[in-house]
Amino acid sequence: MSGHNVWTHKGTFLLAAVGSAVGLGNLWRFPYLTGENGGGAFILVYALTIFAVGIPILIAEIMLGRTSRQSPIMGMRHLTKTHGTSRAWETIGWLGAASAFLILSFYSVIAGWAIHYTWLMLTGSLVGADAQTISTGFDALLAAPGLMTLYHTLFIAASALIVGMGIHKGIESGLRIMMPALFVILLVVLAYGVINGDIGAAASFLFTFNIADLSLEGWLQAMGQSFFTLSLGMGAIMAYGAYMPSNVSLTRTAFAVAIVDTAVAMVAGLAIFALVFGAGLETGQGPGLMFVTLPLAFAEMPFGALVGGVFFILVLGAAISSSISLIEPVAAFLVERFDMTRPQAVTIMVIAAWAMGLLTVVSFNLWAEGTIFHTLFGRTAFDFIELLTNIFMPVGGLLIALFAGWALTQSEVMKELGSSVAWFKLWRFLVRFVAPAAVAFVFLRTLPQVEGYLIPTLGALLIIGAFAASQRWLKKPRQTT
Ligand code: PFF
């Protein structure tokens, strides 16, 4: 056992996990990916993976954290020893650290845009502005790498300060107010969208589908998004699980996180698309979607500058509570493994992610479409990093599912789950077979189309390797049924 202490309040884990899950993934990434992928079919794949794959893996991931009570890498090392399995399962921790690092790098840049809009709102700069002005303003932000770097620096530094000072002090009470406030203000925007936008068109865009409309990369993006939005498959939730008191229900917590997270995404999606259709904007405009549509609503609504200012502050709060969960697993590892102090560990992680974030900054200007980088690689660095995380998170989730499903003993899992045998059996069936099969299905279907031969080979190798090795790595399977 490590020196990990356990959170004293029962609700702290739920709060921290919701804080991690709800963020730019719901407000910015979900609407923009849905818009780019034609709506309903994307949501269908996303929702199916949330419920059939996401929730079981969420449970598995918290369970691994809580039984090991260490950071993901050290925790997996510990579990492989106590369960007589191969050390290769530590890959879960390493892959998670790599994903956390990649995600933090672009997450902070996008959160930086929210700083810009908070400022524009509070100074009233956009009051009465029309769609044209707002979209030109957004393009101007994208064209300014210096300004974007400044915001990126501010955001990542603020996150680092919070994690460096110790994870849950202050955050907890902040989240208790912020999360409900965010939801309420989203409902206000939705109400505005219902009155002034076209909610009918939004609903039919989001909830009617023709699965054939979804491109192959769309499948990968939908699955990747369901992992992304639940903060799954990369150790963030495992790291928090290490602090979760043993008497809190895993199942109930996991469902609560998934339901709250999905609700936020749906309300955000409905509000944004009601505005998009109402104003005749483009659904597939990409990463700028939220930053162009919502300010338009705030420009027109009564007290819009104030409502918009508060809204973007809450977006920033939600983003910070997610970004600290990206820093935590890597920082905790550095502390445990190299005896660093917390501030040292956080500084190293954050400086590296900051530097990597510059690639995202230039993806929108110096190395944007039409420049040499894009011509050479066929996509921007930001697109490439997103693609990598869309692969890494599900692979990480797959490994977590296999380890929790096959290596943990029945009595161990029953103790953790603390529920009926029927639910245990269903859960184990989901993590043993359904989740791995679903992830493999999407990979095999998608990857050949994504990046020539390189990625399919990589993906197939990873999957075959994981399946084959899971049997060999689990030297002594302890479960018989
Ligand atoms: N779930 C966060 C969001 O939806 O904004 C993003 C995220 C946080 C992803 C933490 C992964 C993670 F480990």
Coordinates of C-alpha atoms and ligand atoms in Angstrom, one line a residue:
M1 CA 0.0 0.0 0.0
S2 CA 1.2 3.5 -0.7
G3 CA 0.9 6.5 1.4
H4 CA -2.3 7.4 -0.3
N5 CA -4.9 8.9 2.0
V6 CA -8.6 8.5 1.3
W7 CA -11.1 11.3 0.8
T8 CA -13.2 11.5 3.9
H9 CA -16.5 12.6 2.4
K10 CA -18.6 10.0 0.6
G11 CA -19.6 12.4 -2.1
T12 CA -16.1 13.7 -2.9
F13 CA -15.3 11.1 -5.4
L14 CA -18.6 11.6 -7.3
L15 CA -17.9 15.4 -7.3
A16 CA -14.4 14.9 -8.5
A17 CA -15.4 12.4 -11.2
V18 CA -18.2 14.6 -12.5
G19 CA -15.7 17.5 -12.4
S20 CA -13.4 15.5 -14.5
A21 CA -16.0 14.2 -16.9
V22 CA -17.9 17.4 -17.5
G23 CA -15.8 19.9 -19.4
L24 CA -14.9 21.0 -22.9
G25 CA -15.7 17.5 -24.1
N26 CA -19.4 18.1 -23.5
L27 CA -19.7 21.8 -24.4
W28 CA -17.1 22.2 -27.2
R29 CA -16.1 18.8 -28.5
F30 CA -19.4 16.9 -28.5
P31 CA -21.3 19.6 -30.5
Y32 CA -18.5 20.2 -33.0
L33 CA -17.9 16.5 -33.7
T34 CA -21.6 15.8 -34.0
G35 CA -21.9 18.7 -36.4
E36 CA -19.0 17.5 -38.5
N37 CA -20.4 14.0 -38.6
G38 CA -23.9 14.7 -39.6
G39 CA -25.8 14.5 -36.3
G40 CA -27.9 11.5 -35.3
A41 CA -25.8 8.6 -36.4
F42 CA -22.8 9.9 -34.6
I43 CA -24.9 10.3 -31.4
L44 CA -26.2 6.8 -31.7
V45 CA -22.7 5.3 -31.8
Y46 CA -21.6 7.7 -29.1
A47 CA -24.6 6.8 -26.8
L48 CA -24.3 3.1 -27.4
T49 CA -20.6 3.1 -26.5
I50 CA -21.3 5.2 -23.4
F51 CA -23.7 2.7 -22.0
A52 CA -22.5 -0.7 -23.2
V53 CA -18.8 0.0 -23.0
G54 CA -18.3 3.3 -21.1
I55 CA -20.1 2.5 -17.9
P56 CA -18.7 -1.0 -17.4
I57 CA -15.2 0.3 -18.1
L58 CA -15.8 3.3 -15.8
I59 CA -16.6 0.8 -13.0
A60 CA -13.5 -1.3 -13.9
E61 CA -11.3 1.7 -13.9
I62 CA -12.4 3.0 -10.5
M63 CA -12.1 -0.5 -9.2
L64 CA -8.5 -0.8 -10.3
G65 CA -7.7 2.5 -8.6
R66 CA -9.5 1.7 -5.4
T67 CA -8.0 -1.7 -5.0
S68 CA -4.5 -0.6 -5.7
R69 CA -4.7 2.8 -3.9
Q70 CA -1.8 4.1 -6.0
S71 CA -1.3 6.2 -9.1
P72 CA -2.2 4.3 -12.3
I73 CA 1.3 3.2 -13.3
M74 CA 2.4 2.2 -9.8
G75 CA -1.0 0.8 -9.1
M76 CA -0.9 -1.5 -12.1
R77 CA 2.6 -2.6 -11.2
H78 CA 1.3 -3.5 -7.7
L79 CA -1.8 -5.3 -9.1
T80 CA 0.3 -7.4 -11.6
K81 CA 2.4 -8.6 -8.7
T82 CA -0.4 -9.4 -6.4
H83 CA -2.3 -11.2 -9.2
G84 CA 0.6 -13.0 -10.7
T85 CA 0.1 -11.5 -14.1
S86 CA 2.7 -10.1 -16.5
R87 CA 4.1 -6.7 -15.8
A88 CA 3.1 -5.8 -19.3
W89 CA -0.2 -4.7 -17.9
E90 CA 1.5 -1.7 -16.7
T91 CA 1.0 -0.5 -20.2
I92 CA -2.4 0.7 -19.0
G93 CA -0.6 3.2 -16.8
W94 CA 1.9 4.3 -19.5
L95 CA -0.7 4.6 -22.2
G96 CA -2.8 6.6 -19.9
A97 CA 0.0 8.9 -19.1
A98 CA 0.6 9.4 -22.8
S99 CA -3.0 10.2 -23.4
A100 CA -3.2 12.6 -20.5
F101 CA -0.3 14.4 -21.8
L102 CA -1.6 14.7 -25.3
I103 CA -5.1 15.7 -24.2
L104 CA -3.9 18.3 -21.8
S105 CA -1.8 19.9 -24.5
F106 CA -4.7 20.7 -26.7
Y107 CA -7.3 21.0 -23.9
S108 CA -5.5 24.0 -22.5
V109 CA -5.4 25.8 -25.9
I110 CA -9.1 25.4 -26.4
A111 CA -9.8 26.5 -22.8
G112 CA -7.7 29.5 -23.6
W113 CA -10.3 30.5 -26.2
A114 CA -12.9 30.5 -23.4
I115 CA -10.7 33.0 -21.5
H116 CA -10.8 35.2 -24.6
Y117 CA -14.6 35.0 -24.7
T118 CA -15.0 35.6 -21.0
W119 CA -13.1 38.8 -21.5
L120 CA -15.1 39.8 -24.6
M121 CA -18.4 39.1 -22.7
L122 CA -17.5 41.0 -19.6
T123 CA -16.3 44.0 -21.4
G124 CA -19.5 44.1 -23.5
S125 CA -17.5 44.0 -26.7
L126 CA -19.9 41.8 -28.5
V127 CA -23.2 43.3 -27.4
G128 CA -25.5 43.6 -30.5
A129 CA -22.9 42.0 -32.8
D130 CA -24.1 40.0 -35.8
A131 CA -23.1 36.5 -36.9
Q132 CA -20.7 37.9 -39.4
T133 CA -18.9 40.1 -36.9
I134 CA -18.7 37.3 -34.4
S135 CA -17.3 34.8 -36.8
T136 CA -14.7 37.3 -38.2
G137 CA -13.7 37.9 -34.6
F138 CA -13.2 34.2 -34.0
D139 CA -11.1 33.9 -37.1
A140 CA -9.0 36.8 -35.9
L141 CA -8.3 34.9 -32.6
L142 CA -7.3 31.8 -34.5
A143 CA -5.0 33.9 -36.7
A144 CA -3.1 35.2 -33.6
P145 CA -0.7 32.5 -32.4
G146 CA 0.8 34.9 -29.8
L147 CA -2.5 35.7 -28.2
M148 CA -3.5 32.0 -28.2
T149 CA -0.2 31.1 -26.6
L150 CA -0.8 33.7 -23.9
Y151 CA -4.2 32.2 -23.0
H152 CA -2.9 28.7 -23.2
T153 CA -0.2 29.6 -20.8
L154 CA -2.6 31.3 -18.4
F155 CA -4.9 28.3 -18.3
I156 CA -2.3 25.6 -17.9
A157 CA -0.6 27.6 -15.2
A158 CA -3.8 28.0 -13.3
S159 CA -4.4 24.3 -13.5
A160 CA -0.9 23.6 -12.4
L161 CA -1.3 25.8 -9.4
I162 CA -4.4 24.0 -8.2
V163 CA -2.9 20.6 -8.6
G164 CA 0.4 21.6 -7.2
M165 CA -1.3 22.9 -4.0
G166 CA -3.0 19.6 -3.3
I167 CA -5.9 18.2 -5.2
H168 CA -9.1 18.6 -3.3
K169 CA -8.9 21.6 -1.1
G170 CA -11.2 24.4 -2.2
I171 CA -12.1 22.6 -5.4
E172 CA -14.8 20.6 -3.7
S173 CA -16.9 23.5 -2.5
G174 CA -16.3 25.3 -5.8
L175 CA -17.6 22.4 -7.8
R176 CA -20.6 22.0 -5.6
I177 CA -21.8 25.4 -6.8
M178 CA -20.3 25.5 -10.2
M179 CA -21.6 22.3 -11.7
P180 CA -25.3 23.0 -11.0
A181 CA -24.8 26.7 -12.0
L182 CA -23.4 25.5 -15.3
F183 CA -26.3 23.3 -15.9
V184 CA -28.8 26.0 -15.1
I185 CA -27.2 28.5 -17.4
L186 CA -27.1 25.9 -20.2
L187 CA -30.8 25.6 -19.7
V188 CA -31.2 29.3 -20.0
V189 CA -29.3 29.2 -23.3
L190 CA -31.5 26.3 -24.4
A191 CA -34.6 28.3 -23.5
Y192 CA -33.3 31.2 -25.6
G193 CA -32.6 28.7 -28.4
V194 CA -36.1 27.3 -28.2
I195 CA -37.6 30.8 -28.4
N196 CA -35.3 32.4 -30.9
G197 CA -33.7 29.5 -32.7
D198 CA -35.0 26.4 -34.5
I199 CA -35.3 23.7 -31.9
G200 CA -37.2 21.5 -34.2
A201 CA -34.4 21.4 -36.8
A202 CA -31.9 20.8 -34.0
A203 CA -33.8 17.9 -32.6
S204 CA -34.3 16.3 -35.9
F205 CA -30.6 16.8 -36.7
L206 CA -29.5 15.2 -33.4
F207 CA -32.0 12.5 -33.0
T208 CA -32.8 11.1 -36.4
F209 CA -30.2 9.1 -38.2
N210 CA -29.1 7.1 -41.1
I211 CA -26.2 5.0 -39.9
A212 CA -24.8 4.9 -43.4
D213 CA -24.2 8.7 -43.2
L214 CA -21.5 8.1 -40.6
S215 CA -18.1 8.1 -42.2
L216 CA -15.6 5.4 -41.1
E217 CA -13.5 7.9 -39.2
G218 CA -16.8 9.2 -37.7
W219 CA -17.2 5.8 -36.0
L220 CA -13.8 6.2 -34.4
Q221 CA -14.5 9.7 -33.4
A222 CA -17.8 8.7 -31.8
M223 CA -16.2 6.0 -29.8
G224 CA -13.2 8.2 -28.9
Q225 CA -15.6 10.9 -27.8
S226 CA -17.5 8.6 -25.5
F227 CA -14.2 7.7 -23.8
F228 CA -13.1 11.3 -23.8
T229 CA -16.2 12.7 -22.3
L230 CA -16.2 10.2 -19.4
S231 CA -12.4 10.8 -18.9
L232 CA -12.0 7.1 -19.5
G233 CA -9.2 4.8 -20.4
M234 CA -6.3 6.9 -19.3
G235 CA -5.9 6.7 -15.6
A236 CA -7.6 9.9 -14.6
I237 CA -10.5 8.1 -13.1
M238 CA -8.2 5.4 -11.7
A239 CA -6.1 8.0 -10.0
Y240 CA -9.2 9.5 -8.4
G241 CA -10.5 6.0 -7.6
A242 CA -7.4 5.6 -5.4
Y243 CA -8.8 8.2 -3.1
M244 CA -12.4 6.8 -3.0
P245 CA -13.6 5.4 0.3
S246 CA -14.3 1.7 0.2
N247 CA -17.9 2.0 1.3
V248 CA -19.1 4.1 -1.6
S249 CA -21.1 2.3 -4.3
L250 CA -19.1 1.9 -7.5
T251 CA -22.1 1.1 -9.6
R252 CA -24.3 3.9 -8.5
T253 CA -21.4 6.4 -8.8
A254 CA -20.5 5.3 -12.3
F255 CA -24.1 5.6 -13.5
A256 CA -24.5 9.0 -11.9
V257 CA -21.3 10.2 -13.7
A258 CA -22.4 8.9 -17.0
I259 CA -26.0 10.3 -16.7
V260 CA -24.9 13.8 -15.6
D261 CA -22.2 13.9 -18.3
T262 CA -24.6 12.8 -21.1
A263 CA -27.3 15.2 -19.9
V264 CA -24.9 18.2 -20.1
A265 CA -23.7 17.2 -23.6
M266 CA -27.3 16.8 -24.8
V267 CA -28.5 20.1 -23.4
A268 CA -25.4 21.8 -24.9
G269 CA -25.9 20.1 -28.2
L270 CA -29.6 21.1 -28.4
A271 CA -29.0 24.7 -27.4
I272 CA -26.1 25.1 -29.9
F273 CA -27.8 23.5 -32.8
A274 CA -31.1 25.4 -32.2
L275 CA -29.0 28.5 -32.6
V276 CA -27.1 27.1 -35.6
F277 CA -30.3 26.3 -37.5
G278 CA -32.0 29.5 -36.3
A279 CA -29.3 31.7 -37.6
G280 CA -28.6 29.6 -40.7
L281 CA -25.0 28.8 -39.7
E282 CA -22.9 25.8 -40.8
T283 CA -23.3 22.6 -38.7
G284 CA -19.9 21.2 -39.8
Q285 CA -17.8 24.3 -39.2
G286 CA -15.5 22.5 -36.8
P287 CA -13.8 23.4 -33.6
G288 CA -15.1 26.9 -33.6
L289 CA -18.8 25.9 -33.4
M290 CA -19.4 26.7 -29.8
F291 CA -17.3 29.9 -29.9
V292 CA -19.3 31.3 -32.8
T293 CA -22.8 30.3 -31.9
L294 CA -23.1 31.0 -28.2
P295 CA -21.6 34.5 -28.3
L296 CA -24.2 35.2 -31.0
A297 CA -27.0 34.3 -28.6
F298 CA -25.4 36.4 -25.8
A299 CA -25.0 39.3 -28.2
E300 CA -28.7 39.4 -28.7
M301 CA -30.3 38.3 -25.4
P302 CA -31.2 40.8 -22.6
F303 CA -28.3 41.1 -20.1
G304 CA -26.4 39.0 -22.6
A305 CA -23.0 40.4 -21.7
L306 CA -23.5 39.4 -18.1
V307 CA -25.1 36.0 -18.8
G308 CA -22.3 35.3 -21.4
G309 CA -19.6 36.4 -19.0
V310 CA -20.9 34.1 -16.3
F311 CA -21.4 31.3 -18.8
F312 CA -17.8 31.4 -20.0
I313 CA -16.5 31.6 -16.4
L314 CA -18.4 28.4 -15.7
V315 CA -17.0 26.8 -18.8
L316 CA -13.5 27.7 -17.5
G317 CA -14.4 26.2 -14.2
A318 CA -15.6 23.0 -15.8
A319 CA -12.4 22.9 -18.0
I320 CA -10.1 23.4 -15.0
S321 CA -11.8 20.6 -13.0
S322 CA -11.1 18.4 -16.0
S323 CA -7.6 19.5 -16.7
I324 CA -6.5 18.9 -13.1
S325 CA -7.6 15.3 -13.5
L326 CA -5.3 15.1 -16.5
I327 CA -2.4 16.4 -14.5
E328 CA -3.1 14.2 -11.4
P329 CA -2.2 10.7 -12.7
V330 CA 1.1 11.7 -14.2
A331 CA 2.0 14.0 -11.2
A332 CA 1.1 11.3 -8.7
F333 CA 3.3 8.8 -10.6
L334 CA 6.3 11.1 -10.6
V335 CA 5.8 11.7 -6.9
E336 CA 5.5 8.0 -6.1
R337 CA 8.2 6.7 -8.4
F338 CA 10.9 9.4 -8.2
D339 CA 10.2 10.9 -4.8
M340 CA 9.6 14.3 -6.3
T341 CA 7.7 16.9 -4.4
R342 CA 4.2 17.6 -5.8
P343 CA 5.1 21.0 -7.1
Q344 CA 8.1 19.5 -8.9
A345 CA 6.1 16.7 -10.5
V346 CA 3.4 19.1 -11.6
T347 CA 5.9 21.6 -13.1
I348 CA 7.5 18.9 -15.2
M349 CA 4.3 17.5 -16.6
V350 CA 2.8 20.9 -17.3
I351 CA 5.8 22.4 -19.0
A352 CA 6.0 19.4 -21.3
A353 CA 2.3 19.6 -22.1
W354 CA 2.5 23.4 -22.5
A355 CA 5.3 22.9 -25.2
M356 CA 3.3 20.2 -26.9
G357 CA 0.3 22.6 -26.9
L358 CA 2.1 25.0 -29.2
L359 CA 1.6 22.4 -31.9
T360 CA -2.2 22.9 -31.5
V361 CA -1.7 26.7 -31.4
V362 CA 0.0 26.7 -34.8
S363 CA -2.5 24.2 -36.2
F364 CA -4.9 27.0 -36.6
N365 CA -2.6 29.5 -38.2
L366 CA 1.1 29.0 -39.1
W367 CA 0.6 25.3 -39.9
A368 CA -3.1 25.4 -40.8
E369 CA -4.6 23.9 -43.9
G370 CA -2.8 25.0 -47.0
T371 CA 0.6 25.3 -45.3
I372 CA 3.5 22.9 -45.8
F373 CA 2.8 20.9 -42.7
H374 CA -0.8 20.2 -43.7
T375 CA 0.3 19.3 -47.3
L376 CA 3.0 16.9 -46.0
F377 CA 0.9 15.1 -43.4
G378 CA -2.6 15.5 -44.8
R379 CA -3.9 16.9 -41.5
T380 CA -3.0 19.5 -38.9
A381 CA -1.0 18.6 -35.8
F382 CA -4.1 19.2 -33.7
D383 CA -6.1 16.7 -35.9
F384 CA -3.3 14.2 -35.6
I385 CA -3.1 14.6 -31.8
E386 CA -6.9 14.2 -31.6
L387 CA -6.7 11.1 -33.7
L388 CA -4.0 9.6 -31.5
T389 CA -6.1 10.2 -28.4
N390 CA -9.1 8.7 -30.2
I391 CA -7.0 5.5 -30.5
F392 CA -5.2 5.6 -27.2
M393 CA -8.2 6.0 -24.9
P394 CA -10.2 3.1 -26.3
V395 CA -7.1 0.9 -26.3
G396 CA -6.4 1.9 -22.7
G397 CA -10.1 1.2 -21.9
L398 CA -9.9 -2.2 -23.6
L399 CA -6.9 -3.2 -21.5
I400 CA -8.6 -2.0 -18.3
A401 CA -11.6 -4.0 -19.2
L402 CA -9.6 -7.1 -19.9
F403 CA -7.5 -6.8 -16.7
A404 CA -10.5 -6.1 -14.5
G405 CA -12.6 -8.8 -16.2
W406 CA -10.0 -11.6 -16.2
A407 CA -7.4 -10.9 -13.6
L408 CA -9.4 -9.8 -10.6
T409 CA -10.9 -12.6 -8.6
Q410 CA -14.6 -12.9 -8.2
S411 CA -14.5 -12.3 -4.4
E412 CA -12.4 -9.2 -4.9
V413 CA -14.8 -7.8 -7.5
M414 CA -17.8 -8.7 -5.5
K415 CA -16.4 -6.9 -2.5
E416 CA -15.7 -3.8 -4.6
L417 CA -19.0 -3.9 -6.4
G418 CA -20.9 -4.7 -3.2
S419 CA -24.0 -5.7 -5.2
S420 CA -25.9 -8.7 -6.4
V421 CA -24.4 -11.7 -8.1
A422 CA -26.6 -11.0 -11.1
W423 CA -25.1 -7.5 -11.6
F424 CA -21.6 -8.9 -11.1
K425 CA -22.2 -11.4 -13.8
L426 CA -23.6 -8.9 -16.2
W427 CA -20.8 -6.5 -15.5
R428 CA -18.2 -9.2 -16.0
F429 CA -19.7 -10.3 -19.2
L430 CA -19.6 -6.7 -20.4
V431 CA -16.0 -6.1 -19.6
R432 CA -14.8 -9.5 -20.6
F433 CA -16.5 -9.7 -24.0
V434 CA -18.8 -6.8 -25.0
A435 CA -16.4 -3.9 -24.4
P436 CA -13.4 -5.6 -26.0
A437 CA -15.5 -6.7 -29.0
A438 CA -17.0 -3.3 -29.4
V439 CA -13.7 -1.5 -29.3
A440 CA -12.1 -4.1 -31.7
F441 CA -15.1 -3.8 -34.0
V442 CA -14.8 0.0 -34.3
F443 CA -11.0 -0.2 -34.8
L444 CA -11.1 -2.9 -37.4
R445 CA -13.9 -1.1 -39.3
T446 CA -12.4 2.3 -39.1
L447 CA -8.7 2.2 -39.0
P448 CA -7.9 1.0 -42.6
Q449 CA -9.6 4.1 -43.9
V450 CA -7.9 6.5 -41.6
E451 CA -4.3 6.6 -42.3
G452 CA -3.2 4.4 -45.1
Y453 CA -1.5 1.3 -43.9
L454 CA 0.3 2.6 -40.9
I455 CA -2.5 3.0 -38.4
P456 CA -4.5 -0.1 -39.3
T457 CA -1.4 -2.2 -38.8
L458 CA -0.7 -0.5 -35.5
G459 CA -4.3 -0.9 -34.4
A460 CA -4.7 -4.5 -35.4
L461 CA -1.4 -5.3 -33.8
L462 CA -2.5 -3.6 -30.6
I463 CA -5.8 -5.5 -30.5
I464 CA -4.4 -8.9 -31.4
G465 CA -1.6 -8.4 -29.1
A466 CA -3.9 -7.4 -26.3
F467 CA -6.2 -10.4 -26.7
A468 CA -3.4 -12.9 -27.1
A469 CA -1.3 -11.4 -24.4
S470 CA -4.2 -11.1 -22.0
Q471 CA -4.3 -14.8 -21.9
R472 CA -0.6 -15.3 -21.5
W473 CA -0.1 -12.3 -19.3
L474 CA -2.7 -13.6 -16.9
K475 CA -0.4 -16.5 -16.0
K476 CA -2.7 -17.8 -13.4
P477 CA -6.3 -17.1 -14.3
R478 CA -8.0 -17.2 -11.0
Q479 CA -11.5 -17.3 -12.2
T480 CA -13.1 -20.4 -13.4
T481 CA -16.6 -19.4 -14.2
Ligands
PFF1 N1 -13.8 14.5 -19.8 C1 -13.3 15.7 -20.1 C2 -14.2 16.5 -20.9 O1 -15.2 16.0 -21.4 O2 -14.0 17.7 -21.1 C3 -11.9 15.7 -20.7 C4 -11.0 14.7 -20.1 C5 -10.6 14.9 -18.8 C6 -10.6 13.6 -20.8 C7 -9.8 13.9 -18.2 C8 -9.8 12.6 -20.2 C9 -9.4 12.8 -18.9 F1 -8.7 11.9 -18.3

